[in-house]
Coordinates of C-alpha atoms in Angstrom, one line a residue:
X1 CA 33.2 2.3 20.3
X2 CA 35.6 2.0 17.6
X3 CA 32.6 0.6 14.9
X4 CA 30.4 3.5 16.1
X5 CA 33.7 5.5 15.6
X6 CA 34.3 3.9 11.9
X7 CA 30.2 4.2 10.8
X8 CA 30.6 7.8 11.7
X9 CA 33.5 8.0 10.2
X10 CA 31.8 6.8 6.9
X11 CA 29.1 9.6 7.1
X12 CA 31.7 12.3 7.8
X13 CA 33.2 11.1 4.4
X14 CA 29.8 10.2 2.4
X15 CA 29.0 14.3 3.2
X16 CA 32.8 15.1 1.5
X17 CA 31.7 12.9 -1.2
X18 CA 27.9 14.8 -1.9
X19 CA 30.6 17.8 -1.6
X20 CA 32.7 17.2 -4.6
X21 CA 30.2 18.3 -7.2
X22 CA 29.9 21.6 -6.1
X23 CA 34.0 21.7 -5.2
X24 CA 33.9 20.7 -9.2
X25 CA 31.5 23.3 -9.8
X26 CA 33.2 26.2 -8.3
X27 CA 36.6 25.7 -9.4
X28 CA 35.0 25.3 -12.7
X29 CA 33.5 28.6 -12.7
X30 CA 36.2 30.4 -10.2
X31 CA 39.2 29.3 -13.5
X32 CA 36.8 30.9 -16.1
X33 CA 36.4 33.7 -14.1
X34 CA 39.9 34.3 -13.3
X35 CA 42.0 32.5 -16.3
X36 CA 43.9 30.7 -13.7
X37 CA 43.1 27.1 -13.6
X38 CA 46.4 25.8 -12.2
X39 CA 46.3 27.9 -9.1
X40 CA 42.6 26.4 -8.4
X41 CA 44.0 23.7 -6.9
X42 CA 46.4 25.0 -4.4
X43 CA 44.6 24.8 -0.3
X44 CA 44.2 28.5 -0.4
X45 CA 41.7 28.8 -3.6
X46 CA 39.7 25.5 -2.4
X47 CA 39.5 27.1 0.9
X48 CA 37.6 29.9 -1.2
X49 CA 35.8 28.1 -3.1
X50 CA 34.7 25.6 -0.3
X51 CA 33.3 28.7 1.5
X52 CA 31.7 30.0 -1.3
X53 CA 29.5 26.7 -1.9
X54 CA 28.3 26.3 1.2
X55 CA 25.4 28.9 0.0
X56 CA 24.8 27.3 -2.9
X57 CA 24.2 23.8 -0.8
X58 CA 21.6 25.3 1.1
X59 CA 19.5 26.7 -1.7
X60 CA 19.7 23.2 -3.2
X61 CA 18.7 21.2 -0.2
X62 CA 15.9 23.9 0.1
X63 CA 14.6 22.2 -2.8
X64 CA 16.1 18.6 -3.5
X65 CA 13.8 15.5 -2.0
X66 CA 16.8 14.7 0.4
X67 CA 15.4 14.1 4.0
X68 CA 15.0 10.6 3.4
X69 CA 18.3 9.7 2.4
X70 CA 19.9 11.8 5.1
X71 CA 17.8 10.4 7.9
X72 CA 18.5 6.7 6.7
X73 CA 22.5 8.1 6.8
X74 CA 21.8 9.7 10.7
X75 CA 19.9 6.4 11.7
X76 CA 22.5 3.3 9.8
X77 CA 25.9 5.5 10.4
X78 CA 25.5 7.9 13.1
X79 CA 23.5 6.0 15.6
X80 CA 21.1 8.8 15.7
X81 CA 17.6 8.6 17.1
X82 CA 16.1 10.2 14.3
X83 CA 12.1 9.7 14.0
X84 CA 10.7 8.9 11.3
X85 CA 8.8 11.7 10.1
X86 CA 4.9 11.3 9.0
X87 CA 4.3 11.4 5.3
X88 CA 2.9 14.7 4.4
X89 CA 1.4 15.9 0.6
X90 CA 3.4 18.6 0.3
X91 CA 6.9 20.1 2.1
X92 CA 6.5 23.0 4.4
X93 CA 8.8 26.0 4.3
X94 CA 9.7 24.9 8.2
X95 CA 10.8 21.2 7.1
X96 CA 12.5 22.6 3.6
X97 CA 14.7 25.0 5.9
X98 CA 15.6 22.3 8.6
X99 CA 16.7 20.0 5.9
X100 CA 18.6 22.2 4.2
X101 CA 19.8 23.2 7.6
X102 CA 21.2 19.6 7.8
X103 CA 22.5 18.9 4.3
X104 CA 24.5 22.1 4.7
X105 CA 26.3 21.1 8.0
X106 CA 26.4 17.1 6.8
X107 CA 28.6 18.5 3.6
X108 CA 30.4 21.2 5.4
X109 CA 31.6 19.1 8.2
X110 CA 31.9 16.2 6.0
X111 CA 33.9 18.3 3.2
X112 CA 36.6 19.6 6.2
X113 CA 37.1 15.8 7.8
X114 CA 37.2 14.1 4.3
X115 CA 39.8 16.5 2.9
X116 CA 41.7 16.2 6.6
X117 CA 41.6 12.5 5.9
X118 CA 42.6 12.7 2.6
X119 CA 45.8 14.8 3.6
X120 CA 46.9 14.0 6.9
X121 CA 46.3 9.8 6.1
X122 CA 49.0 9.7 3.6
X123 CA 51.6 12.4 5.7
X124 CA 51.2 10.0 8.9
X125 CA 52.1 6.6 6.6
X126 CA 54.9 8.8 4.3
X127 CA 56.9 10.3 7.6
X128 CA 56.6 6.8 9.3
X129 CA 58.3 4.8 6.7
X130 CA 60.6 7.5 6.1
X131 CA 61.6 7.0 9.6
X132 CA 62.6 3.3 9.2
X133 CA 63.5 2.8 5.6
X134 CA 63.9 5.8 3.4
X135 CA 66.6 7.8 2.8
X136 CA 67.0 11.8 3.3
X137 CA 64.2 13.5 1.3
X138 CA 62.4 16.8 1.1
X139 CA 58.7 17.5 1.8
X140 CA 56.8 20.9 1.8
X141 CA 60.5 22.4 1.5
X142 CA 62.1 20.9 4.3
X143 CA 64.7 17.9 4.6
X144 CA 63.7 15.1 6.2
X145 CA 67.3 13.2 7.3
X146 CA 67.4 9.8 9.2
X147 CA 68.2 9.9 12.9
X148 CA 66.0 12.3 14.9
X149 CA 65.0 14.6 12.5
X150 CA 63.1 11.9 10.7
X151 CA 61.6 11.3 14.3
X152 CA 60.1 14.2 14.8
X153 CA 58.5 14.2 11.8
X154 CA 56.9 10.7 12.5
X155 CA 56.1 11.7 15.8
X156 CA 53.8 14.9 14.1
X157 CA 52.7 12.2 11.8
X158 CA 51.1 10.1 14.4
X159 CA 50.1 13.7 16.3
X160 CA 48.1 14.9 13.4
X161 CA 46.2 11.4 13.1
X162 CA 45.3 11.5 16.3
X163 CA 44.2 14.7 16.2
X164 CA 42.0 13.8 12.7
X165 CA 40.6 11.4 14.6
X166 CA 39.3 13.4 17.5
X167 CA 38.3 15.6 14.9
X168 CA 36.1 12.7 13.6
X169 CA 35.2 11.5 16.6
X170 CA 34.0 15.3 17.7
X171 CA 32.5 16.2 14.1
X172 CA 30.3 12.8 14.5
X173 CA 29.2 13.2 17.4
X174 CA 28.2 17.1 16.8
X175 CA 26.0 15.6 13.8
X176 CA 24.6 12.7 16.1
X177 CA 23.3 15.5 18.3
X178 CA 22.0 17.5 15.7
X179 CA 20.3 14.9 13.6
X180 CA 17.9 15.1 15.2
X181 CA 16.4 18.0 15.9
X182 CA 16.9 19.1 12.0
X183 CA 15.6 15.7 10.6
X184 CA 13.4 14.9 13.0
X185 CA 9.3 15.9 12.8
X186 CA 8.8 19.5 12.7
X187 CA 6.2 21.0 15.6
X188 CA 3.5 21.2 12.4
X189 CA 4.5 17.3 11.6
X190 CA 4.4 16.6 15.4
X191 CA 0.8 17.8 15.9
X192 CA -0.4 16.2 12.9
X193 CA 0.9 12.9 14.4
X194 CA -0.6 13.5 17.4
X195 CA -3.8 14.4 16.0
X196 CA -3.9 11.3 13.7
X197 CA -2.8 9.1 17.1
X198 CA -5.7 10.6 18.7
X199 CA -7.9 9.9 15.6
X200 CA -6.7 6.3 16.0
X201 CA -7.4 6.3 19.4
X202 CA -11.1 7.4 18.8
X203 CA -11.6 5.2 16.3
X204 CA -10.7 2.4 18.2
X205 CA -12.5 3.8 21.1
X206 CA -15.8 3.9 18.3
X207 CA -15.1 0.4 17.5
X208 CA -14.9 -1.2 21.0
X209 CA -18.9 1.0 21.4
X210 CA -20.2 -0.4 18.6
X211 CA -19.0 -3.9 19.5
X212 CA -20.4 -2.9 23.2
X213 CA -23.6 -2.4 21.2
X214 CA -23.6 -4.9 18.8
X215 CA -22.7 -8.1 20.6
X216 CA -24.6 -6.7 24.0
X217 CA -28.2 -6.7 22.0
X218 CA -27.6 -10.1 20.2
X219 CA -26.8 -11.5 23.7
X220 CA -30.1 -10.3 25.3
X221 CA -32.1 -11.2 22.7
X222 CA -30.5 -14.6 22.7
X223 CA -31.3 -15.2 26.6
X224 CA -34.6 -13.6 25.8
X225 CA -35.2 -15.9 22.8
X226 CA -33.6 -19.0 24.8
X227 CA -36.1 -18.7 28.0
X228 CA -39.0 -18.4 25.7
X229 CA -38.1 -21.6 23.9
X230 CA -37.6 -23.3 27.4
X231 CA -41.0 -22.1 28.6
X232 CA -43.1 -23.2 25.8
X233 CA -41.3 -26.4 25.4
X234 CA -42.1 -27.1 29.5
X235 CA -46.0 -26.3 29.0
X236 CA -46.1 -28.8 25.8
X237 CA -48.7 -27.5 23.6
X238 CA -49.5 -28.1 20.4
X239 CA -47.9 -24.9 18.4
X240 CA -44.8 -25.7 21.1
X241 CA -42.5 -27.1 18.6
X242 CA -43.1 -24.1 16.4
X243 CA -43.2 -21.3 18.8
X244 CA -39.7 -23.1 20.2
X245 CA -38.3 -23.5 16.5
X246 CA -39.3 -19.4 15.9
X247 CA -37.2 -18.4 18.8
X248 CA -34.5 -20.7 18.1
X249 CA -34.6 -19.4 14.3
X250 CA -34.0 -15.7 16.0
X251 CA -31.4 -16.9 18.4
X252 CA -29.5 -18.0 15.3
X253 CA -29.9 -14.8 13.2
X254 CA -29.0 -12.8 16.6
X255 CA -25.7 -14.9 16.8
X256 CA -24.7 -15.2 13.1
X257 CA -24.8 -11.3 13.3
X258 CA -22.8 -10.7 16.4
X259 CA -20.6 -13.5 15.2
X260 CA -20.2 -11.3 12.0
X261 CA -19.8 -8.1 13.9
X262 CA -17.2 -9.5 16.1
X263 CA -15.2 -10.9 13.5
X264 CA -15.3 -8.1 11.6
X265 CA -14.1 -5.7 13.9
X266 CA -11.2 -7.5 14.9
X267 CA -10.4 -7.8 11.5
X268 CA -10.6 -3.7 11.6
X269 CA -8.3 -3.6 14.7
X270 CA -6.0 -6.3 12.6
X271 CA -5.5 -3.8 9.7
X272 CA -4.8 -1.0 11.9
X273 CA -2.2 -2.9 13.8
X274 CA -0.2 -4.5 10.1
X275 CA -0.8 -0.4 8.3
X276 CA -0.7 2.5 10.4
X277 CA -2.4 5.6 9.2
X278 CA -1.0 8.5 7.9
X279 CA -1.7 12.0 7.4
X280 CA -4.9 12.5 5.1
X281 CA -5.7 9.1 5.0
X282 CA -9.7 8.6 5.0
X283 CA -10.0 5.8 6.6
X284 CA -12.0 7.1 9.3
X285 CA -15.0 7.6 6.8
X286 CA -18.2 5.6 6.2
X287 CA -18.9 3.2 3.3
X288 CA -21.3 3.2 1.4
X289 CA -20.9 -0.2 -0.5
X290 CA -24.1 -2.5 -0.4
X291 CA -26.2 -4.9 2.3
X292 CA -23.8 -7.6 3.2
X293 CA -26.7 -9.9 2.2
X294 CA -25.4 -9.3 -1.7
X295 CA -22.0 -10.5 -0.8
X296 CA -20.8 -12.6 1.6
X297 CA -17.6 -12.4 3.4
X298 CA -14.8 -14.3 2.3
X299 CA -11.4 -15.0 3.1
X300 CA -10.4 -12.3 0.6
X301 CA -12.4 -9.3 2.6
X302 CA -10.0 -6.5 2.6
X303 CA -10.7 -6.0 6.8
X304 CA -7.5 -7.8 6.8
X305 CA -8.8 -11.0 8.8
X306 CA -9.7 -14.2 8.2
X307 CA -13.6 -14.5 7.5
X308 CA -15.9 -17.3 7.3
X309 CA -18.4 -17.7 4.3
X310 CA -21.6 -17.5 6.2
X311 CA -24.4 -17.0 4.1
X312 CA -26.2 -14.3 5.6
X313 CA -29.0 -13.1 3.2
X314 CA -32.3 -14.5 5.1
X315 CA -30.2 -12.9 8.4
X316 CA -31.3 -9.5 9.2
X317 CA -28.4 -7.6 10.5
X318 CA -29.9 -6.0 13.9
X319 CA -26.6 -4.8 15.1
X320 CA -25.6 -2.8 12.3
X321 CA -21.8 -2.7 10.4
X322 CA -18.9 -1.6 13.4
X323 CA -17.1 -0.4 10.7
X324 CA -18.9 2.6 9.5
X325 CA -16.8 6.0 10.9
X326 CA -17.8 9.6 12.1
X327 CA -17.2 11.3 9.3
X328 CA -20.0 10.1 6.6
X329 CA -17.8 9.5 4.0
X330 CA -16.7 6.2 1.9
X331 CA -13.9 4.5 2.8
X332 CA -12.2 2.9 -0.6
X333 CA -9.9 1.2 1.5
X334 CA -11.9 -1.3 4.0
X335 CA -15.0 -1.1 1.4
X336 CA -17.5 -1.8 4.4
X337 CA -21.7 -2.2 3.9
X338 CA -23.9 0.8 5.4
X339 CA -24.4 1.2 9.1
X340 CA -28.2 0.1 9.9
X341 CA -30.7 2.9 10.3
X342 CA -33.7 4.1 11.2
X343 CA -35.0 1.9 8.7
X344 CA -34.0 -1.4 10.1
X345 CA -36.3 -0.8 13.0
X346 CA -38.6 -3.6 11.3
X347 CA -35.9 -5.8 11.6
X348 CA -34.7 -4.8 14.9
X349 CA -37.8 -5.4 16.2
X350 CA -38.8 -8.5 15.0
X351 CA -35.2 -10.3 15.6
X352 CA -35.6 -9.4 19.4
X353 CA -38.6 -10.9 20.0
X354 CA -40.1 -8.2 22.7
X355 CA -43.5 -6.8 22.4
X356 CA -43.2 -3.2 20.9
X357 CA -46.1 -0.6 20.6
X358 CA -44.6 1.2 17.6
X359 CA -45.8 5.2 16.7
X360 CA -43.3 6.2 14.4
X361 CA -43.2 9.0 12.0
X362 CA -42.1 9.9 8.8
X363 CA -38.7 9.1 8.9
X364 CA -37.8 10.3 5.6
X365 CA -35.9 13.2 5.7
X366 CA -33.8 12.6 8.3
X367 CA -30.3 12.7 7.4
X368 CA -28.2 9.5 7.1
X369 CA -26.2 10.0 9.9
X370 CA -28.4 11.5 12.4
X371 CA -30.3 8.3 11.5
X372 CA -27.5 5.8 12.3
X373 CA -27.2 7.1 15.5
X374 CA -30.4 7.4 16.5
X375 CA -30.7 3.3 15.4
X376 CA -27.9 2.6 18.0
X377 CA -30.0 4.4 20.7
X378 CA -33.1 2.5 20.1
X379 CA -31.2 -0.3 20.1
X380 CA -29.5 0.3 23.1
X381 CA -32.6 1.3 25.4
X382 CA -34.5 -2.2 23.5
X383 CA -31.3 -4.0 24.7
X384 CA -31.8 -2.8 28.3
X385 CA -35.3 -3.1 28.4
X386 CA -35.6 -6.7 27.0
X387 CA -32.2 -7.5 30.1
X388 CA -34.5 -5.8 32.7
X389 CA -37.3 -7.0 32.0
X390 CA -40.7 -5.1 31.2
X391 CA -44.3 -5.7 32.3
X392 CA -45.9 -5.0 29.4
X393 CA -45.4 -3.7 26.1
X394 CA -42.2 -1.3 25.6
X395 CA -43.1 1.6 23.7
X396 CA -41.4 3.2 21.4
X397 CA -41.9 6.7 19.7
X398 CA -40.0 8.7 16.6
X399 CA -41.3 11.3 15.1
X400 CA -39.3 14.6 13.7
X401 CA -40.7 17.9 15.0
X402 CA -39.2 20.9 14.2
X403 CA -35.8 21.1 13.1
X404 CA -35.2 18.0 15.2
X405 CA -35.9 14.2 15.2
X406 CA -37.4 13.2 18.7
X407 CA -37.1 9.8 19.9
X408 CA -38.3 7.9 23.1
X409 CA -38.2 4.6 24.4
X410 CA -40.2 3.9 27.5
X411 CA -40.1 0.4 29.5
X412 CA -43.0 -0.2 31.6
X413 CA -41.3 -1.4 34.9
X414 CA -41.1 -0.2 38.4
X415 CA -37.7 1.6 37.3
X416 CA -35.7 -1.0 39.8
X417 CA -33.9 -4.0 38.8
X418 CA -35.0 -6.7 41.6
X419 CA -31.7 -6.4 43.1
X420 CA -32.6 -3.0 44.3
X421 CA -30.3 -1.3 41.7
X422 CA -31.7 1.4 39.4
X423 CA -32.9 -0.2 35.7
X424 CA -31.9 1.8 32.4
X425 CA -28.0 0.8 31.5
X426 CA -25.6 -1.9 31.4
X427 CA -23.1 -2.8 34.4
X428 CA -20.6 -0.1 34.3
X429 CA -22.7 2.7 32.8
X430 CA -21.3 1.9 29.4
X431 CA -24.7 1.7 27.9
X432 CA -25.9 5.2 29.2
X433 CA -22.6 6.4 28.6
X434 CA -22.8 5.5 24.7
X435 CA -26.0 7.1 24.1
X436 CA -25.0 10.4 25.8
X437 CA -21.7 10.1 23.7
X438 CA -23.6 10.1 20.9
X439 CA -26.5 13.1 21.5
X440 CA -23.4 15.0 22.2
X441 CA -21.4 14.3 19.2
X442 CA -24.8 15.4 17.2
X443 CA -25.5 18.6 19.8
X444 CA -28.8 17.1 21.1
X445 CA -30.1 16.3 24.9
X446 CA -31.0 12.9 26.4
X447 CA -33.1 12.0 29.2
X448 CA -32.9 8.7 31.0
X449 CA -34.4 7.7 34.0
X450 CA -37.4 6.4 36.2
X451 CA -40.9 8.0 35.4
X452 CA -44.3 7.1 36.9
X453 CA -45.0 4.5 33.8
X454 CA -41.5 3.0 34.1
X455 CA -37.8 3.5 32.5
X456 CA -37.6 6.3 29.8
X457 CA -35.1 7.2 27.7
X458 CA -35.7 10.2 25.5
X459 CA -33.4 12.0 22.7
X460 CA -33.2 15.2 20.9
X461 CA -31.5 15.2 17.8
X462 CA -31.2 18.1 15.6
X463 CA -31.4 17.5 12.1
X464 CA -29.3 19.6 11.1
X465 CA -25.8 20.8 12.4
X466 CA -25.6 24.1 13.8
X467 CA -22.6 26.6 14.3

């Protein structure tokens, strides 16, 4: 109690010293202005001039960059639980009036306790040794004489202390309860730091899909790939060891590229963790920095993990980059490679070793990001066609008609997984689930379900954004 007492003490007196300057000030201006200089320093005229400040000390901390120094002083000194306030481009009028708010009361306060201590200190010590050692003197026009005259005046010595240091005590504990409210985040800065913790939150929430995604494709086309290779290898052809050798080629390009996509969104959720965002920052954004193929990872990536230098350019990337974000724009910070597209269906195809019947249209003017997340549904109806199973070619249409880019993905099977339970998404929904998250994000409709011919999944996409 007594070192919360002392710190608070030491703000009360820090706000007396901020004070001085404009005490300085004032009784500058108030002798020019009356030709009396001498009686500027009697406690009436700085009681006049202290009041007559205090205006002038709000109108400066309307405009001087003082919040941070006066939350470090309410945090270190008062014990106040002060937030920390979000870094904003600019002061609003709301925060610029709080503060000054603050610095006005911090001085005022601090001006009447440091002046109290500055008086009353040195009255307590000079009528206590009076009392023991000194002889008769006067003070403030009365006689102080040994015996209990002298006493008395000891015993309002030791009064007045006491009472400066409930004063000091109150004052500091008034300030500890204001700090902060008047310091802390205005409503404006509270709702931009919940919007940007809810911006976090959905980009984390985008991360853990496309890792859902990502890493859930490579694995079924690794089993796929892996069962192939065991077949032919049992039935001992000629063309086994090559057949076995292809599929074991593709299992290693489908794990070097969820191995990749793992370890780079980690290293994603890493940087969050070590640099929280702030206001404006546009990091959600996507890159647009070349095919990882041109440069491989290294230990110096910017993700902020460790990364291993694969070599990666005869390795298709059929799970796309995690790190790409929903607004379409580059991020200079992270520096990621494209998203795949609707041009990496090539790849995507021939990495997952299912039979496709492709009919797909001109592709070309549809826009980059309607494209990425039609890729990620393709990918995601392939992924639960090839884990289901299919009894004959899966086809696969996309074609824009319209103002809209159509897409359909149809897996010739009975619609029924063999343990009775209904074909189309992964355990837990999550697969469905992603796709319809992102038709709704672009405003389009998705169908998935059994048909006649088997499993379909079928998107609308508009190609353009509309009010």
């Amino acid at each position: 109690m007594i070192r919360n007492l002392a710190r608070r003490w030491s703000c009360l007196i820090l706000g007396g010293a901020l004070l001085m300057p404009y005490m300085m000030v004032g009784s500058l201006i108030a002798g020019l202005g009356s030709g009396r200089t001498a009686n500027l320093l009697l406690l009436p005229a700085q009681v006049g001039v202290f009041f007559a400040m205090l205006p002038v000390v709000a109108v400066t901390g309307l405009f001087l960059p003082i919040r941070g120094l006066e939350v470090s002083a309410a945090q270190g000194l008062l014990g106040a639980r002060v937030l920390t306030p979000p870094r904003q481009p600019g002061r609003s009028w709301q925060e610029r009036r709080r503060t000054a708010a603050w610095f006005t009361l911090h001085l005022g306060v601090g001006g009447v306790v440091s002046g109290c201590t500055l008086a009353i200190v040195p009255f307590t010590i000079f009528t206590v040794v009076v009392f023991f050692t000194g002889p008769p003197t006067q003070t403030m026009g009365l006689e102080i004489a040994p015996g209990w005259n002298a006493f008395l005046w000891a015993l309002a010595g030791v009064a007045l202390l006491a009472g400066l240091v409930a004063l000091a005590a109150g004052a500091g504990a008034l300030l500890a309860r204001l700090a902060p409210v008047l310091l802390g985040p205005t409503p404006a800065e509270r709702l931009a730091a919940a919007e940007e913790h809810a911006r976090a939150l959905a980009e984390r929430n985008r991360l853990a899909r496309e890792l859902h995604d990502s890493v859930g494709h490579a694995l079924s086309v690794v089993t796929l790939q892996a069962a192939a290779a065991g077949r032919v290898l049992d039935r001992g052809s000629d063309g086994a060891p090559q057949t076995a050798r292809s599929a074991l080629a593709a299992i290693e390009q489908s794990a070097r590229a969820a191995l990749a996509d793992l370890d780079h969104v980690l290293g994603l959720l890493r940087d969050d963790d070590a640099a929280p965002r702030t206001a404006g920052d546009p990091s959600d954004g996507r890159p647009t920095a070349g095919d990882p193929s041109d440069s491989p990872r290294t230990a110096g990536d910017p993700s902020g993990g460790t990364r291993t230098d694969w070599d990666t350019s005869d390795s298709p990337r059929t799970a796309g980059n995690a790190s790409d974000g929903p607004a379409g724009r580059p991020d200079d910070r992270r520096g990621r490679a494209p998203q795949a597209t609707l041009d990496d269906l090539g790849d995507l195809i021939t990495t997952s070793g299912a039979s496709v019947d492709q009919q797909v249209g001109d592709l070309s003017e549809v826009p980059a990001v309607v494209s990425r997340e039609a890729y990620r549904i393709v990918q995601e109806a392939l992924t639960n066609a090839i884990k289901h199973g299919a009894h004959g070619p899966i086809r696969l249409t996309a074609a824009v008609h319209g103002g809209d880019l159509r897409v359909e993905v149809v897996n010739p099977c009975d619609g029924r997984r063999g343990d009775g339970i209904q074909s189309g998404g992964l355990s837990g929904g999550r697969g469905l689930a992603g796709m319809r998250e992102r038709v709704r994000l672009l405003r389009g409709d998705l169908e998935a379900g059994p048909t006649e011919t088997g499993w379909r999944v079928a998107a609308r996409l508009p190609l353009r954004s509309s009010p």
